[in-house]
PDB file of C-alpha atoms in Angstrom:
ATOM      1  CA  MET Y   1     -28.230   4.613  -9.345  1.00  0.00           C
ATOM      2  CA  SER Y   2     -25.287   4.799  -6.958  1.00  0.00           C
ATOM      3  CA  ARG Y   3     -23.451   1.665  -6.003  1.00  0.00           C
ATOM      4  CA  PRO Y   4     -23.861   0.348  -2.458  1.00  0.00           C
ATOM      5  CA  ALA Y   5     -20.929   1.185  -0.219  1.00  0.00           C
ATOM      6  CA  GLU Y   6     -18.231  -1.457   0.072  1.00  0.00           C
ATOM      7  CA  PRO Y   7     -18.280  -3.129   3.501  1.00  0.00           C
ATOM      8  CA  VAL Y   8     -15.547  -1.989   5.847  1.00  0.00           C
ATOM      9  CA  PRO Y   9     -12.777  -4.625   5.869  1.00  0.00           C
ATOM     10  CA  ALA Y  10     -11.830  -6.375   9.082  1.00  0.00           C
ATOM     11  CA  LEU Y  11      -8.204  -5.409   8.554  1.00  0.00           C
ATOM     12  CA  ARG Y  12      -6.314  -3.114   6.232  1.00  0.00           C
ATOM     13  CA  ALA Y  13      -2.627  -2.299   6.087  1.00  0.00           C
ATOM     14  CA  GLN Y  14      -0.983   0.304   3.888  1.00  0.00           C
ATOM     15  CA  ALA Y  15       2.712   0.694   3.096  1.00  0.00           C
ATOM     16  CA  LEU Y  16       3.880  -1.233   6.167  1.00  0.00           C
ATOM     17  CA  THR Y  17       7.636  -1.392   6.670  1.00  0.00           C
ATOM     18  CA  LYS Y  18       9.728  -2.940   9.428  1.00  0.00           C
ATOM     19  CA  THR Y  19      13.488  -3.287   9.655  1.00  0.00           C
ATOM     20  CA  HIS Y  20      15.265  -5.296  12.347  1.00  0.00           C
ATOM     21  CA  ARG Y  21      18.548  -3.754  13.384  1.00  0.00           C
ATOM     22  CA  GLY Y  22      21.131  -5.733  15.337  1.00  0.00           C
ATOM     23  CA  GLU Y  23      24.870  -6.094  15.417  1.00  0.00           C
ATOM     24  CA  GLY Y  24      25.022  -7.210  11.788  1.00  0.00           C
ATOM     25  CA  ALA Y  25      23.430  -5.792   8.672  1.00  0.00           C
ATOM     26  CA  ALA Y  26      19.871  -4.467   8.956  1.00  0.00           C
ATOM     27  CA  ALA Y  27      17.202  -7.027   8.033  1.00  0.00           C
ATOM     28  CA  HIS Y  28      14.313  -5.605   6.021  1.00  0.00           C
ATOM     29  CA  ALA Y  29      11.536  -7.901   7.267  1.00  0.00           C
ATOM     30  CA  VAL Y  30       8.531  -6.061   5.787  1.00  0.00           C
ATOM     31  CA  ARG Y  31       8.878  -3.777   2.769  1.00  0.00           C
ATOM     32  CA  GLY Y  32       5.940  -1.519   1.912  1.00  0.00           C
ATOM     33  CA  VAL Y  33       3.156  -4.097   2.296  1.00  0.00           C
ATOM     34  CA  ASP Y  34      -0.458  -3.289   1.370  1.00  0.00           C
ATOM     35  CA  LEU Y  35      -3.041  -5.825   2.557  1.00  0.00           C
ATOM     36  CA  THR Y  36      -6.820  -5.978   2.996  1.00  0.00           C
ATOM     37  CA  VAL Y  37      -8.705  -8.790   4.759  1.00  0.00           C
ATOM     38  CA  ARG Y  38     -12.487  -8.832   4.364  1.00  0.00           C
ATOM     39  CA  ARG Y  39     -14.790  -9.790   7.196  1.00  0.00           C
ATOM     40  CA  GLY Y  40     -15.333 -13.528   7.318  1.00  0.00           C
ATOM     41  CA  GLU Y  41     -12.372 -14.218   5.037  1.00  0.00           C
ATOM     42  CA  PHE Y  42      -9.735 -16.904   5.655  1.00  0.00           C
ATOM     43  CA  VAL Y  43      -6.395 -15.629   4.346  1.00  0.00           C
ATOM     44  CA  ALA Y  44      -3.167 -17.627   4.419  1.00  0.00           C
ATOM     45  CA  VAL Y  45       0.234 -15.956   4.135  1.00  0.00           C
ATOM     46  CA  THR Y  46       2.828 -18.468   3.008  1.00  0.00           C
ATOM     47  CA  GLY Y  47       6.490 -18.383   2.124  1.00  0.00           C
ATOM     48  CA  PRO Y  48       9.883 -19.702   3.222  1.00  0.00           C
ATOM     49  CA  SER Y  49      11.326 -19.269   6.694  1.00  0.00           C
ATOM     50  CA  GLY Y  50      12.846 -15.822   7.084  1.00  0.00           C
ATOM     51  CA  ALA Y  51      10.550 -14.226   4.509  1.00  0.00           C
ATOM     52  CA  GLY Y  52       9.050 -11.848   7.105  1.00  0.00           C
ATOM     53  CA  LYS Y  53       5.660 -13.559   7.530  1.00  0.00           C
ATOM     54  CA  SER Y  54       5.686 -13.638  11.330  1.00  0.00           C
ATOM     55  CA  THR Y  55       6.903 -10.055  11.530  1.00  0.00           C
ATOM     56  CA  LEU Y  56       3.961  -9.025   9.351  1.00  0.00           C
ATOM     57  CA  LEU Y  57       1.526 -10.837  11.635  1.00  0.00           C
ATOM     58  CA  HIS Y  58       3.093  -9.273  14.725  1.00  0.00           C
ATOM     59  CA  LEU Y  59       2.687  -5.828  13.181  1.00  0.00           C
ATOM     60  CA  LEU Y  60      -0.977  -6.531  12.379  1.00  0.00           C
ATOM     61  CA  GLY Y  61      -1.604  -7.639  15.967  1.00  0.00           C
ATOM     62  CA  GLY Y  62       0.200  -4.700  17.546  1.00  0.00           C
ATOM     63  CA  LEU Y  63       2.940  -6.898  19.013  1.00  0.00           C
ATOM     64  CA  GLN Y  64       5.499  -4.838  17.118  1.00  0.00           C
ATOM     65  CA  ARG Y  65       5.263  -1.300  15.787  1.00  0.00           C
ATOM     66  CA  PRO Y  66       5.989  -0.570  12.106  1.00  0.00           C
ATOM     67  CA  ASP Y  67       8.727   1.825  11.096  1.00  0.00           C
ATOM     68  CA  SER Y  68       6.203   3.379   8.734  1.00  0.00           C
ATOM     69  CA  GLY Y  69       2.783   2.685   7.298  1.00  0.00           C
ATOM     70  CA  SER Y  70      -0.687   2.368   8.814  1.00  0.00           C
ATOM     71  CA  ILE Y  71      -3.112  -0.313  10.012  1.00  0.00           C
ATOM     72  CA  TRP Y  72      -6.908  -0.079  10.202  1.00  0.00           C
ATOM     73  CA  LEU Y  73      -9.060  -2.394  12.330  1.00  0.00           C
ATOM     74  CA  ASP Y  74     -12.721  -2.389  11.281  1.00  0.00           C
ATOM     75  CA  GLY Y  75     -12.142   0.956   9.604  1.00  0.00           C
ATOM     76  CA  GLU Y  76     -10.398   2.621  12.555  1.00  0.00           C
ATOM     77  CA  CYS Y  77      -6.837   3.798  12.047  1.00  0.00           C
ATOM     78  CA  THR Y  78      -4.449   2.553  14.738  1.00  0.00           C
ATOM     79  CA  ASP Y  79      -1.688   5.120  14.176  1.00  0.00           C
ATOM     80  CA  SER Y  80      -2.359   6.728  17.554  1.00  0.00           C
ATOM     81  CA  TYR Y  81      -2.554   3.449  19.496  1.00  0.00           C
ATOM     82  CA  GLY Y  82      -0.060   2.987  22.300  1.00  0.00           C
ATOM     83  CA  GLU Y  83       0.855  -0.275  23.995  1.00  0.00           C
ATOM     84  CA  ALA Y  84      -2.097  -0.078  26.401  1.00  0.00           C
ATOM     85  CA  ARG Y  85      -4.650   0.423  23.615  1.00  0.00           C
ATOM     86  CA  TRP Y  86      -3.187  -2.419  21.580  1.00  0.00           C
ATOM     87  CA  ALA Y  87      -3.397  -4.648  24.673  1.00  0.00           C
ATOM     88  CA  VAL Y  88      -7.098  -3.807  24.965  1.00  0.00           C
ATOM     89  CA  GLU Y  89      -7.653  -4.651  21.291  1.00  0.00           C
ATOM     90  CA  ARG Y  90      -5.886  -8.000  21.709  1.00  0.00           C
ATOM     91  CA  ARG Y  91      -8.117  -8.832  24.672  1.00  0.00           C
ATOM     92  CA  ARG Y  92     -11.360  -7.803  22.999  1.00  0.00           C
ATOM     93  CA  SER Y  93     -11.039  -7.884  19.225  1.00  0.00           C
ATOM     94  CA  ILE Y  94      -7.927  -9.819  18.150  1.00  0.00           C
ATOM     95  CA  GLY Y  95      -7.199 -13.423  19.098  1.00  0.00           C
ATOM     96  CA  ILE Y  96      -3.653 -14.665  18.520  1.00  0.00           C
ATOM     97  CA  VAL Y  97      -2.403 -18.259  18.342  1.00  0.00           C
ATOM     98  CA  PHE Y  98       1.348 -18.885  18.320  1.00  0.00           C
ATOM     99  CA  GLN Y  99       3.485 -21.816  17.206  1.00  0.00           C
ATOM    100  CA  PHE Y 100       4.638 -22.694  20.736  1.00  0.00           C
ATOM    101  CA  PHE Y 101       1.269 -22.318  22.494  1.00  0.00           C
ATOM    102  CA  ASN Y 102       2.448 -19.717  25.099  1.00  0.00           C
ATOM    103  CA  LEU Y 103       0.191 -21.174  27.791  1.00  0.00           C
ATOM    104  CA  VAL Y 104       0.842 -20.163  31.398  1.00  0.00           C
ATOM    105  CA  SER Y 105       2.515 -23.305  32.731  1.00  0.00           C
ATOM    106  CA  ASN Y 106       1.406 -22.938  36.359  1.00  0.00           C
ATOM    107  CA  LEU Y 107      -2.273 -22.355  35.519  1.00  0.00           C
ATOM    108  CA  THR Y 108      -4.796 -25.077  34.725  1.00  0.00           C
ATOM    109  CA  VAL Y 109      -6.373 -25.397  31.304  1.00  0.00           C
ATOM    110  CA  ALA Y 110      -9.534 -23.776  32.671  1.00  0.00           C
ATOM    111  CA  ASP Y 111      -7.628 -20.823  34.108  1.00  0.00           C
ATOM    112  CA  ASN Y 112      -5.591 -20.328  30.923  1.00  0.00           C
ATOM    113  CA  ILE Y 113      -8.804 -20.023  28.898  1.00  0.00           C
ATOM    114  CA  GLU Y 114     -10.768 -17.919  31.392  1.00  0.00           C
ATOM    115  CA  LEU Y 115      -7.982 -15.411  32.082  1.00  0.00           C
ATOM    116  CA  PRO Y 116      -8.409 -13.320  28.886  1.00  0.00           C
ATOM    117  CA  ALA Y 117     -12.167 -13.152  29.467  1.00  0.00           C
ATOM    118  CA  LEU Y 118     -11.683 -11.933  33.035  1.00  0.00           C
ATOM    119  CA  LEU Y 119      -9.109  -9.365  31.891  1.00  0.00           C
ATOM    120  CA  ALA Y 120     -11.623  -8.122  29.317  1.00  0.00           C
ATOM    121  CA  GLY Y 121     -14.193  -7.507  32.071  1.00  0.00           C
ATOM    122  CA  ALA Y 122     -16.352 -10.635  31.917  1.00  0.00           C
ATOM    123  CA  SER Y 123     -17.809 -11.961  35.152  1.00  0.00           C
ATOM    124  CA  SER Y 124     -16.453 -15.216  36.558  1.00  0.00           C
ATOM    125  CA  LYS Y 125     -19.728 -16.931  35.662  1.00  0.00           C
ATOM    126  CA  ARG Y 126     -19.632 -15.786  32.040  1.00  0.00           C
ATOM    127  CA  ALA Y 127     -15.956 -16.713  31.700  1.00  0.00           C
ATOM    128  CA  ARG Y 128     -16.657 -20.219  33.039  1.00  0.00           C
ATOM    129  CA  THR Y 129     -19.610 -20.665  30.695  1.00  0.00           C
ATOM    130  CA  ALA Y 130     -17.553 -19.620  27.669  1.00  0.00           C
ATOM    131  CA  ARG Y 131     -14.704 -21.893  28.745  1.00  0.00           C
ATOM    132  CA  ARG Y 132     -17.003 -24.910  29.137  1.00  0.00           C
ATOM    133  CA  GLU Y 133     -18.546 -24.347  25.703  1.00  0.00           C
ATOM    134  CA  LEU Y 134     -15.167 -24.017  24.023  1.00  0.00           C
ATOM    135  CA  LEU Y 135     -13.695 -27.080  25.726  1.00  0.00           C
ATOM    136  CA  GLY Y 136     -16.709 -29.062  24.572  1.00  0.00           C
ATOM    137  CA  GLU Y 137     -16.366 -27.675  21.049  1.00  0.00           C
ATOM    138  CA  LEU Y 138     -12.676 -28.577  20.956  1.00  0.00           C
ATOM    139  CA  GLY Y 139     -13.038 -32.060  22.439  1.00  0.00           C
ATOM    140  CA  LEU Y 140     -11.296 -31.222  25.721  1.00  0.00           C
ATOM    141  CA  GLU Y 141     -14.172 -31.555  28.214  1.00  0.00           C
ATOM    142  CA  GLY Y 142     -12.174 -33.728  30.616  1.00  0.00           C
ATOM    143  CA  ARG Y 143      -9.032 -31.553  30.559  1.00  0.00           C
ATOM    144  CA  ALA Y 144     -10.226 -28.449  32.430  1.00  0.00           C
ATOM    145  CA  ARG Y 145      -8.201 -29.193  35.588  1.00  0.00           C
ATOM    146  CA  SER Y 146      -5.118 -30.479  33.774  1.00  0.00           C
ATOM    147  CA  MET Y 147      -1.889 -28.501  33.670  1.00  0.00           C
ATOM    148  CA  PRO Y 148      -0.442 -27.613  30.243  1.00  0.00           C
ATOM    149  CA  GLY Y 149       2.530 -29.949  30.774  1.00  0.00           C
ATOM    150  CA  GLU Y 150       0.161 -32.898  31.077  1.00  0.00           C
ATOM    151  CA  LEU Y 151      -1.237 -32.374  27.560  1.00  0.00           C
ATOM    152  CA  SER Y 152      -0.025 -33.462  24.160  1.00  0.00           C
ATOM    153  CA  GLY Y 153       1.133 -30.792  21.717  1.00  0.00           C
ATOM    154  CA  GLY Y 154      -2.120 -30.977  19.793  1.00  0.00           C
ATOM    155  CA  GLU Y 155      -4.136 -30.619  22.998  1.00  0.00           C
ATOM    156  CA  GLN Y 156      -2.059 -27.624  24.101  1.00  0.00           C
ATOM    157  CA  GLN Y 157      -2.649 -25.922  20.775  1.00  0.00           C
ATOM    158  CA  ARG Y 158      -6.388 -26.545  21.066  1.00  0.00           C
ATOM    159  CA  VAL Y 159      -6.287 -24.904  24.507  1.00  0.00           C
ATOM    160  CA  ALA Y 160      -4.398 -21.976  22.967  1.00  0.00           C
ATOM    161  CA  LEU Y 161      -7.086 -21.739  20.292  1.00  0.00           C
ATOM    162  CA  ALA Y 162      -9.807 -21.732  22.960  1.00  0.00           C
ATOM    163  CA  ARG Y 163      -7.969 -18.963  24.806  1.00  0.00           C
ATOM    164  CA  ALA Y 164      -7.723 -16.920  21.597  1.00  0.00           C
ATOM    165  CA  LEU Y 165     -11.455 -17.351  20.879  1.00  0.00           C
ATOM    166  CA  VAL Y 166     -12.906 -16.928  24.377  1.00  0.00           C
ATOM    167  CA  ASN Y 167     -13.658 -13.225  23.860  1.00  0.00           C
ATOM    168  CA  HIS Y 168     -15.228 -13.858  20.443  1.00  0.00           C
ATOM    169  CA  PRO Y 169     -12.621 -11.750  18.602  1.00  0.00           C
ATOM    170  CA  ARG Y 170     -13.480 -10.199  15.261  1.00  0.00           C
ATOM    171  CA  LEU Y 171     -10.067 -11.269  13.938  1.00  0.00           C
ATOM    172  CA  LEU Y 172      -8.001 -14.392  14.632  1.00  0.00           C
ATOM    173  CA  LEU Y 173      -4.278 -14.268  13.834  1.00  0.00           C
ATOM    174  CA  ALA Y 174      -2.518 -17.649  13.714  1.00  0.00           C
ATOM    175  CA  ASP Y 175       1.285 -17.681  13.522  1.00  0.00           C
ATOM    176  CA  GLU Y 176       2.504 -21.113  12.329  1.00  0.00           C
ATOM    177  CA  PRO Y 177      -0.069 -22.798  14.643  1.00  0.00           C
ATOM    178  CA  THR Y 178       0.920 -26.294  13.495  1.00  0.00           C
ATOM    179  CA  GLY Y 179       4.656 -25.714  13.243  1.00  0.00           C
ATOM    180  CA  SER Y 180       5.486 -27.737  16.372  1.00  0.00           C
ATOM    181  CA  LEU Y 181       2.815 -30.431  15.957  1.00  0.00           C
ATOM    182  CA  ASP Y 182       2.856 -33.921  14.512  1.00  0.00           C
ATOM    183  CA  SER Y 183       0.604 -34.844  11.592  1.00  0.00           C
ATOM    184  CA  LYS Y 184      -2.336 -35.749  13.845  1.00  0.00           C
ATOM    185  CA  GLY Y 185      -2.138 -32.487  15.784  1.00  0.00           C
ATOM    186  CA  THR Y 186      -1.827 -30.564  12.529  1.00  0.00           C
ATOM    187  CA  ARG Y 187      -5.009 -32.135  11.156  1.00  0.00           C
ATOM    188  CA  GLU Y 188      -6.874 -31.411  14.398  1.00  0.00           C
ATOM    189  CA  VAL Y 189      -5.948 -27.740  14.485  1.00  0.00           C
ATOM    190  CA  MET Y 190      -6.614 -27.112  10.801  1.00  0.00           C
ATOM    191  CA  ARG Y 191      -9.969 -28.866  11.015  1.00  0.00           C
ATOM    192  CA  LEU Y 192     -10.914 -26.593  13.918  1.00  0.00           C
ATOM    193  CA  LEU Y 193      -9.785 -23.437  12.125  1.00  0.00           C
ATOM    194  CA  SER Y 194     -11.872 -24.439   9.107  1.00  0.00           C
ATOM    195  CA  ARG Y 195     -14.868 -25.130  11.342  1.00  0.00           C
ATOM    196  CA  PHE Y 196     -14.755 -21.721  13.025  1.00  0.00           C
ATOM    197  CA  HIS Y 197     -14.143 -20.015   9.703  1.00  0.00           C
ATOM    198  CA  ALA Y 198     -17.261 -21.704   8.295  1.00  0.00           C
ATOM    199  CA  ARG Y 199     -19.219 -19.968  11.053  1.00  0.00           C
ATOM    200  CA  GLY Y 200     -17.969 -16.532  10.100  1.00  0.00           C
ATOM    201  CA  GLN Y 201     -14.639 -16.113  11.918  1.00  0.00           C
ATOM    202  CA  THR Y 202     -12.121 -13.890  10.099  1.00  0.00           C
ATOM    203  CA  ILE Y 203      -8.729 -15.622  10.085  1.00  0.00           C
ATOM    204  CA  LEU Y 204      -5.232 -14.630   8.970  1.00  0.00           C
ATOM    205  CA  LEU Y 205      -2.937 -17.666   9.011  1.00  0.00           C
ATOM    206  CA  VAL Y 206       0.842 -17.539   8.604  1.00  0.00           C
ATOM    207  CA  THR Y 207       2.379 -20.820   7.491  1.00  0.00           C
ATOM    208  CA  HIS Y 208       5.344 -22.112   5.505  1.00  0.00           C
ATOM    209  CA  ASP Y 209       3.294 -25.185   4.513  1.00  0.00           C
ATOM    210  CA  ALA Y 210       1.518 -24.768   1.175  1.00  0.00           C
ATOM    211  CA  ARG Y 211      -0.790 -27.695   1.968  1.00  0.00           C
ATOM    212  CA  LEU Y 212      -2.165 -25.906   5.020  1.00  0.00           C
ATOM    213  CA  ALA Y 213      -2.476 -22.669   3.092  1.00  0.00           C
ATOM    214  CA  SER Y 214      -4.661 -24.405   0.516  1.00  0.00           C
ATOM    215  CA  THR Y 215      -7.483 -24.690   3.088  1.00  0.00           C
ATOM    216  CA  ALA Y 216      -7.926 -20.895   3.027  1.00  0.00           C
ATOM    217  CA  ASP Y 217     -10.117 -18.742   0.769  1.00  0.00           C
ATOM    218  CA  ARG Y 218      -7.088 -16.808  -0.396  1.00  0.00           C
ATOM    219  CA  VAL Y 219      -3.353 -17.445  -0.400  1.00  0.00           C
ATOM    220  CA  ILE Y 220      -0.766 -14.680  -0.276  1.00  0.00           C
ATOM    221  CA  SER Y 221       2.806 -15.580  -1.190  1.00  0.00           C
ATOM    222  CA  PHE Y 222       5.374 -13.651   0.821  1.00  0.00           C
ATOM    223  CA  PHE Y 223       9.062 -13.441  -0.020  1.00  0.00           C
ATOM    224  CA  ASP Y 224      11.833 -11.106   1.118  1.00  0.00           C
ATOM    225  CA  GLY Y 225       9.368  -8.868   2.983  1.00  0.00           C
ATOM    226  CA  ARG Y 226       7.023  -8.392   0.042  1.00  0.00           C
ATOM    227  CA  ILE Y 227       3.796  -9.852  -1.302  1.00  0.00           C
ATOM    228  CA  THR Y 228       4.717 -11.633  -4.520  1.00  0.00           C
ATOM    229  CA  ASP Y 229       1.329 -13.188  -5.311  1.00  0.00           C
ATOM    230  CA  ASP Y 230      -2.257 -12.933  -4.051  1.00  0.00           C
ATOM    231  CA  ALA Y 231      -4.512 -15.753  -5.248  1.00  0.00           C
ATOM    232  CA  ASP Y 232      -8.224 -16.127  -4.553  1.00  0.00           C
ATOM    233  CA  LEU Y 233      -9.004 -19.830  -4.302  1.00  0.00           C
ATOM    234  CA  GLY Y 234     -12.688 -19.384  -5.030  1.00  0.00           C
ATOM    235  CA  ASP Y 235     -15.808 -17.854  -3.602  1.00  0.00           C
ATOM    236  CA  PRO Y 236     -16.199 -18.636   0.105  1.00  0.00           C
ATOM    237  CA  PRO Y 237     -19.306 -20.615   1.073  1.00  0.00           C
ATOM    238  CA  ALA Y 238     -22.300 -18.936   2.632  1.00  0.00           C
ATOM    239  CA  ARG Y 239     -21.772 -18.582   6.347  1.00  0.00           C
ATOM    240  CA  SER Y 240     -23.833 -17.814   9.408  1.00  0.00           C
ATOM    241  CA  THR Y 241     -23.259 -14.468  11.090  1.00  0.00           C
ATOM    242  CA  GLY Y 242     -22.036 -15.798  14.421  1.00  0.00           C
ATOM    243  CA  LEU Y 243     -20.113 -18.555  16.102  1.00  0.00           C
ATOM    244  CA  SER Y 244     -22.500 -20.926  17.785  1.00  0.00           C
ATOM    245  CA  GLY Y 245     -20.882 -22.638  20.714  1.00  0.00           C
ATOM    246  CA  VAL Y 246     -18.823 -19.555  21.615  1.00  0.00           C
ATOM    247  CA  LEU Y 247     -20.372 -17.162  24.089  1.00  0.00           C
ATOM    248  CA  GLU Y 248     -20.293 -13.466  23.245  1.00  0.00           C
ATOM    249  CA  LEU Y 249     -18.708 -11.819  26.280  1.00  0.00           C
ATOM    250  CA  LYS Y 250     -19.053  -8.162  25.377  1.00  0.00           C
ATOM    251  CA  ASP Y 251     -22.055  -6.256  26.683  1.00  0.00           C
TER     252      ASP Y 251
END
């Protein structure tokens, strides 16, 4: 009897390399990295500052292009993707959360969250509905008309998380999402990531904090542009197939 086919991973990278060239010596940020992330998996990439973790995440999200190597999203090779195609993928399939929030300062919380949905083709009504559900889920119901500068760091990062999730992406990339937060904000954001992961969200988290990494299913140690260890922390719990509380915006 033949074995059932392995499910297509959410993300796969093969032989990725990236070198930063400036006025000084070339910096080899990513050196021949192979990586597979299964659907529904929570993977943490940890290591010291300067190890190349953020560069790796930027390559996986199409924010930078590798010098060599290939990336597959849900089984589709991205070698031929240009900037426009990567932008479409980031609107529809890849949510990204950054350390410094990157909210649009002159837009309200509501507009910051709805904007990616509108850019992805959702109607105003559907974007508003998704925004209301996410703000309720994230404990920010009364902040819709606030400006980003009126929020605490933890609240801004929760808004950034809502913005990243509004299009129900298949993959969430989080680049040091608690790096600029106090201990309370850090606990809030990590609790939310764990909650969405428990509902089936695929997450790749970059962090220098081993304590945060320990909340993941799997921890990858990254040093000098290379994976030095890949540890499975145990079988993930059974999960539902969707994210209740987040509206699916794609037709």
